[in-house]
């Protein structure tokens, strides 16, 4: 899969490129409006990561032109402006997703994956990992083809990990993703441990070959059989 | 003390003795004049008598209605030489017509006839007429004194009030002025140079503070925006380290702590952006929001998050409580109030959330009253708590101000009580 990162901050661009390359993407970079236009004129990409505040032009203008030319690239907007209006404006212009700075790198790769999945024609829309299949739309989890009943929070936790397999997920980040931003005010993570414990037991009981591994007590990592 | 009272008081303070002095002076001059007049009359009278006596004519009759009287006594030469020949004095005199003694002015003259015989002539005129006159003069003096004083003072007050009208207009305008709100230009409806200058100076000061306020708002907004990208870089690099390098437990712990701290900066930054947006009125779209439903939903989250503290949250809510607000801002308001109550509650404490009428109250246990005057200020923290931004209640205040809600803090029966009242919003 081929990506174009349009971002003016060199350091952020570099770390994004490095990470995404590490995940097996082909990554191209553009630092301003003109070079982005040049790249897009010459090549086609699967997904564009677009910062809308660019030197030399407005990222939204670039997006508009892409859509007017019926380009098939998916676009994820990356913006320092985290406001509903900007989000709506971006999505109305045809962006596929909107990610506010600062973001977690894992979040970025998860969004790319989900955008790619959406643009895929046919096939199952859910995530498959080992013998576990998770469908976010119908909130269903199957293990070896059998439905497993999960509570709302357990499902949210599993979905979060399924989109970030093999990555260490900090428990704070996980809690924020599942419970909401204000979770930082809690004085301990017992509520999180309890949910993860239940989820693990349910996965184990159903014979899943993926496992939520605790890492030093900092967080968790979803491990899955390599051969799958 | 109002300026006008001060002016009137000072004016009275000076006018009171001054006018009194004037009245006294007038009174005594008048008395002097009257005495003079009486003495002159006595002079003429005694001259007439002496002339008549020396020329051998008849002496005038007493009892002619003038109340004047005279007495001629022959005296020894020694007696005459011992005193001055003309003397004026006041004494009690018996007035035969009235059969009583009256205070009188007396002129005594010693003269000698052709035979060398000395006589003393005493002419007297009663002074009761003079006393009557002086009483009248005194009465009028006092009356005029009071009238003049009242007139001067009230005239001054009136003129002062009229002339100072532009000043009061300016003061009223300044009272109603709040930075960041549009209230129109400084009133300058006067042709008095000083007031025009004052108005101009006020306008300049207001313009300056308005500009500073605008710039400060913009600065916070811009600074927060500009910080987003570096923060993203920092976070991304830490993520990369965690994911792609072999780290010892210790190293990983350090990085995760950095990430925690970074998370706090990110939250702080986001909150500042949110505050700036509220200040800049960037939440135009409103919808019907059910506060009661929102509270029930939030309660579930916090019950789970703070399960270890066994906090008993008791809610007395109506089925629905719908207000017209921006959904995100309503959530900010409710979340911050509820979270605050949970966070500052000890183990096993009780939190009460009530909606009665159009008022939402959140009550939690506390040891001592908080500083109600500052508690809604940004970054004010009575007791520093790790992980808190110090902006939660500032957000509550900002949202309340935005919608004209009445928010207040009270300490009642050893419990903190935060209340928000929807005064004017429309029930959906």
CSV table of N, CA, C and O in Angstrom, one decimal, chain B residues 269-327:
chain,number,residue,atom,x,y,z
B,269,UNK,N,-3.5,21.8,27.1
B,269,UNK,CA,-3.5,22.6,25.8
B,269,UNK,C,-4.9,22.5,25.2
B,269,UNK,O,-5.4,23.5,24.8
B,270,UNK,N,-5.5,21.3,25.2
B,270,UNK,CA,-6.8,21.2,24.6
B,270,UNK,C,-7.8,22.0,25.4
B,270,UNK,O,-8.7,22.6,24.8
B,271,UNK,N,-7.7,22.0,26.8
B,271,UNK,CA,-8.6,22.7,27.6
B,271,UNK,C,-8.5,24.2,27.3
B,271,UNK,O,-9.5,24.9,27.2
B,272,UNK,N,-7.2,24.7,27.2
B,272,UNK,CA,-7.0,26.1,26.9
B,272,UNK,C,-7.7,26.5,25.6
B,272,UNK,O,-8.3,27.5,25.4
B,273,UNK,N,-7.5,25.6,24.6
B,273,UNK,CA,-8.1,25.8,23.3
B,273,UNK,C,-9.6,25.9,23.4
B,273,UNK,O,-10.3,26.8,22.8
B,274,UNK,N,-10.2,25.0,24.2
B,274,UNK,CA,-11.6,25.0,24.4
B,274,UNK,C,-12.1,26.3,25.1
B,274,UNK,O,-13.1,26.9,24.6
B,275,UNK,N,-11.3,26.7,26.1
B,275,UNK,CA,-11.7,28.0,26.8
B,275,UNK,C,-11.6,29.1,25.8
B,275,UNK,O,-12.5,30.0,25.8
B,276,UNK,N,-10.6,29.2,25.0
B,276,UNK,CA,-10.5,30.2,24.0
B,276,UNK,C,-11.6,30.2,23.0
B,276,UNK,O,-12.2,31.3,22.7
B,277,UNK,N,-12.0,29.0,22.6
B,277,UNK,CA,-13.1,28.9,21.7
B,277,UNK,C,-14.4,29.4,22.3
B,277,UNK,O,-15.3,30.0,21.7
B,278,UNK,N,-14.6,29.1,23.6
B,278,UNK,CA,-15.8,29.5,24.3
B,278,UNK,C,-15.8,31.1,24.4
B,278,UNK,O,-16.8,31.7,24.1
B,279,UNK,N,-14.6,31.6,24.7
B,279,UNK,CA,-14.5,33.1,24.8
B,279,UNK,C,-14.8,33.7,23.5
B,279,UNK,O,-15.2,34.8,23.4
B,280,UNK,N,-14.4,33.0,22.4
B,280,UNK,CA,-14.6,33.6,21.1
B,280,UNK,C,-15.9,33.3,20.5
B,280,UNK,O,-16.1,33.5,19.3
B,281,UNK,N,-16.8,32.8,21.3
B,281,UNK,CA,-18.2,32.5,20.8
B,281,UNK,C,-18.1,31.5,19.6
B,281,UNK,O,-18.8,31.8,18.6
B,282,UNK,N,-17.4,30.5,19.7
B,282,UNK,CA,-17.3,29.6,18.5
B,282,UNK,C,-18.1,28.4,18.7
B,282,UNK,O,-17.8,27.3,18.1
B,283,UNK,N,-19.2,28.5,19.5
B,283,UNK,CA,-20.1,27.4,19.6
B,283,UNK,C,-21.5,27.8,19.2
B,283,UNK,O,-22.4,27.9,20.1
B,284,UNK,N,-21.7,28.2,18.0
B,284,UNK,CA,-23.0,28.8,17.7
B,284,UNK,C,-24.1,27.8,17.7
B,284,UNK,O,-25.2,28.1,18.1
B,285,UNK,N,-23.9,26.6,17.2
B,285,UNK,CA,-25.0,25.7,17.1
B,285,UNK,C,-25.5,25.1,18.4
B,285,UNK,O,-24.7,24.6,19.2
B,286,UNK,N,-26.8,25.3,18.6
B,286,UNK,CA,-27.4,24.8,19.9
B,286,UNK,C,-28.4,23.7,19.5
B,286,UNK,O,-29.0,23.7,18.4
B,287,UNK,N,-28.6,22.8,20.4
B,287,UNK,CA,-29.7,21.8,20.2
B,287,UNK,C,-30.3,21.6,21.5
B,287,UNK,O,-29.9,22.1,22.6
B,288,UNK,N,-31.4,20.8,21.6
B,288,UNK,CA,-32.0,20.4,22.8
B,288,UNK,C,-31.2,19.3,23.5
B,288,UNK,O,-31.1,18.3,22.9
B,289,UNK,N,-30.7,19.6,24.7
B,289,UNK,CA,-29.9,18.7,25.4
B,289,UNK,C,-30.6,18.2,26.6
B,289,UNK,O,-31.1,19.1,27.4
B,290,UNK,N,-30.6,16.9,26.9
B,290,UNK,CA,-31.3,16.4,28.1
B,290,UNK,C,-30.2,16.3,29.1
B,290,UNK,O,-29.4,15.3,29.1
B,291,UNK,N,-30.2,17.2,30.1
B,291,UNK,CA,-29.1,17.3,31.1
B,291,UNK,C,-29.3,16.0,32.0
B,291,UNK,O,-28.3,15.4,32.5
B,292,UNK,N,-30.5,15.7,32.3
B,292,UNK,CA,-30.8,14.5,33.2
B,292,UNK,C,-30.2,13.2,32.6
B,292,UNK,O,-29.5,12.5,33.3
B,293,UNK,N,-30.4,13.0,31.3
B,293,UNK,CA,-29.9,11.8,30.7
B,293,UNK,C,-28.4,11.8,30.7
B,293,UNK,O,-27.7,10.8,31.0
B,294,UNK,N,-27.8,13.0,30.4
B,294,UNK,CA,-26.4,13.2,30.4
B,294,UNK,C,-25.8,12.9,31.8
B,294,UNK,O,-24.8,12.2,31.9
B,295,UNK,N,-26.4,13.3,32.8
B,295,UNK,CA,-26.0,13.1,34.2
B,295,UNK,C,-26.0,11.6,34.5
B,295,UNK,O,-25.0,11.0,35.1
B,296,UNK,N,-27.1,10.9,34.1
B,296,UNK,CA,-27.2,9.4,34.4
B,296,UNK,C,-26.1,8.7,33.7
B,296,UNK,O,-25.4,7.8,34.3
B,297,UNK,N,-25.8,9.1,32.5
B,297,UNK,CA,-24.8,8.4,31.7
B,297,UNK,C,-23.4,8.6,32.3
B,297,UNK,O,-22.6,7.7,32.5
B,298,UNK,N,-23.1,9.9,32.7
B,298,UNK,CA,-21.8,10.2,33.3
B,298,UNK,C,-21.6,9.5,34.6
B,298,UNK,O,-20.6,9.1,35.0
B,299,UNK,N,-22.7,9.4,35.4
B,299,UNK,CA,-22.7,8.7,36.7
B,299,UNK,C,-22.1,7.3,36.5
B,299,UNK,O,-21.3,6.9,37.3
B,300,UNK,N,-22.6,6.6,35.5
B,300,UNK,CA,-22.2,5.2,35.3
B,300,UNK,C,-20.7,5.2,35.1
B,300,UNK,O,-20.0,4.4,35.7
B,301,UNK,N,-20.2,6.1,34.2
B,301,UNK,CA,-18.7,6.2,33.9
B,301,UNK,C,-17.9,6.4,35.2
B,301,UNK,O,-17.0,5.7,35.5
B,302,UNK,N,-18.4,7.4,36.0
B,302,UNK,CA,-17.6,7.7,37.2
B,302,UNK,C,-17.7,6.7,38.3
B,302,UNK,O,-16.8,6.4,39.0
B,303,UNK,N,-18.9,6.1,38.4
B,303,UNK,CA,-19.1,5.0,39.3
B,303,UNK,C,-18.0,3.9,39.0
B,303,UNK,O,-17.5,3.3,40.0
B,304,UNK,N,-17.8,3.6,37.8
B,304,UNK,CA,-16.9,2.6,37.4
B,304,UNK,C,-15.4,3.0,37.7
B,304,UNK,O,-14.6,2.3,38.3
B,305,UNK,N,-15.2,4.3,37.3
B,305,UNK,CA,-13.8,4.8,37.4
B,305,UNK,C,-13.4,4.9,38.9
B,305,UNK,O,-12.2,4.7,39.2
B,306,UNK,N,-14.3,5.3,39.7
B,306,UNK,CA,-14.0,5.5,41.1
B,306,UNK,C,-14.6,4.4,42.0
B,306,UNK,O,-14.8,4.6,43.2
B,307,UNK,N,-14.7,3.2,41.4
B,307,UNK,CA,-15.3,2.1,42.1
B,307,UNK,C,-14.6,1.8,43.4
B,307,UNK,O,-15.2,1.5,44.5
B,308,UNK,N,-13.2,2.0,43.4
B,308,UNK,CA,-12.4,1.7,44.6
B,308,UNK,C,-12.7,2.6,45.8
B,308,UNK,O,-12.4,2.2,46.9
B,309,UNK,N,-13.3,3.7,45.5
B,309,UNK,CA,-13.6,4.6,46.6
B,309,UNK,C,-14.9,4.4,47.3
B,309,UNK,O,-15.3,5.1,48.2
B,310,UNK,N,-15.8,3.6,46.7
B,310,UNK,CA,-17.1,3.3,47.2
B,310,UNK,C,-17.9,4.6,47.5
B,310,UNK,O,-18.5,4.8,48.5
B,311,UNK,N,-17.8,5.5,46.5
B,311,UNK,CA,-18.6,6.7,46.6
B,311,UNK,C,-20.1,6.4,46.3
B,311,UNK,O,-20.4,5.7,45.3
B,312,UNK,N,-20.9,7.0,47.2
B,312,UNK,CA,-22.3,6.7,47.0
B,312,UNK,C,-22.9,8.0,46.3
B,312,UNK,O,-23.0,9.0,46.9
B,313,UNK,N,-23.2,7.8,45.0
B,313,UNK,CA,-23.8,9.0,44.3
B,313,UNK,C,-25.3,8.9,44.3
B,313,UNK,O,-25.8,7.9,43.7
B,314,UNK,N,-25.9,9.8,44.9
B,314,UNK,CA,-27.4,9.8,45.0
B,314,UNK,C,-28.0,10.8,44.1
B,314,UNK,O,-27.7,12.0,44.2
B,315,UNK,N,-28.7,10.4,43.1
B,315,UNK,CA,-29.3,11.3,42.1
B,315,UNK,C,-30.8,11.5,42.3
B,315,UNK,O,-31.5,10.5,42.4
B,316,UNK,N,-31.2,12.7,42.3
B,316,UNK,CA,-32.7,13.0,42.3
B,316,UNK,C,-33.0,13.9,41.1
B,316,UNK,O,-32.9,15.1,41.1
B,317,UNK,N,-33.3,13.2,40.0
B,317,UNK,CA,-33.5,13.9,38.8
B,317,UNK,C,-34.9,13.7,38.3
B,317,UNK,O,-35.5,12.6,38.5
B,318,UNK,N,-35.4,14.7,37.6
B,318,UNK,CA,-36.6,14.4,36.9
B,318,UNK,C,-36.4,13.5,35.7
B,318,UNK,O,-35.2,13.2,35.3
B,319,UNK,N,-37.5,13.0,35.1
B,319,UNK,CA,-37.3,12.1,33.9
B,319,UNK,C,-36.4,12.7,32.8
B,319,UNK,O,-35.5,12.1,32.4
B,320,UNK,N,-36.8,14.0,32.5
B,320,UNK,CA,-35.9,14.7,31.5
B,320,UNK,C,-35.8,16.1,32.0
B,320,UNK,O,-36.6,16.6,32.7
B,321,UNK,N,-34.7,16.7,31.6
B,321,UNK,CA,-34.5,18.1,31.9
B,321,UNK,C,-33.8,18.7,30.6
B,321,UNK,O,-32.6,18.5,30.5
B,322,UNK,N,-34.6,19.2,29.8
B,322,UNK,CA,-34.1,19.6,28.5
B,322,UNK,C,-33.8,21.1,28.4
B,322,UNK,O,-34.6,21.9,28.8
B,323,UNK,N,-32.6,21.5,28.0
B,323,UNK,CA,-32.2,22.9,27.8
B,323,UNK,C,-31.7,23.0,26.4
B,323,UNK,O,-31.3,22.1,25.8
B,324,UNK,N,-31.6,24.3,26.0
B,324,UNK,CA,-31.1,24.5,24.7
B,324,UNK,C,-29.6,25.0,24.8
B,324,UNK,O,-29.4,26.1,25.4
B,325,UNK,N,-28.7,24.1,24.4
B,325,UNK,CA,-27.3,24.4,24.5
B,325,UNK,C,-26.6,23.7,23.4
B,325,UNK,O,-27.1,22.8,22.8
B,326,UNK,N,-25.3,24.1,23.3
B,326,UNK,CA,-24.4,23.3,22.5
B,326,UNK,C,-24.1,22.0,23.2
B,326,UNK,O,-23.8,22.0,24.4
B,327,UNK,N,-24.3,20.9,22.4
B,327,UNK,CA,-24.1,19.6,23.0
B,327,UNK,C,-22.8,19.4,23.7
B,327,UNK,O,-22.7,18.9,24.9
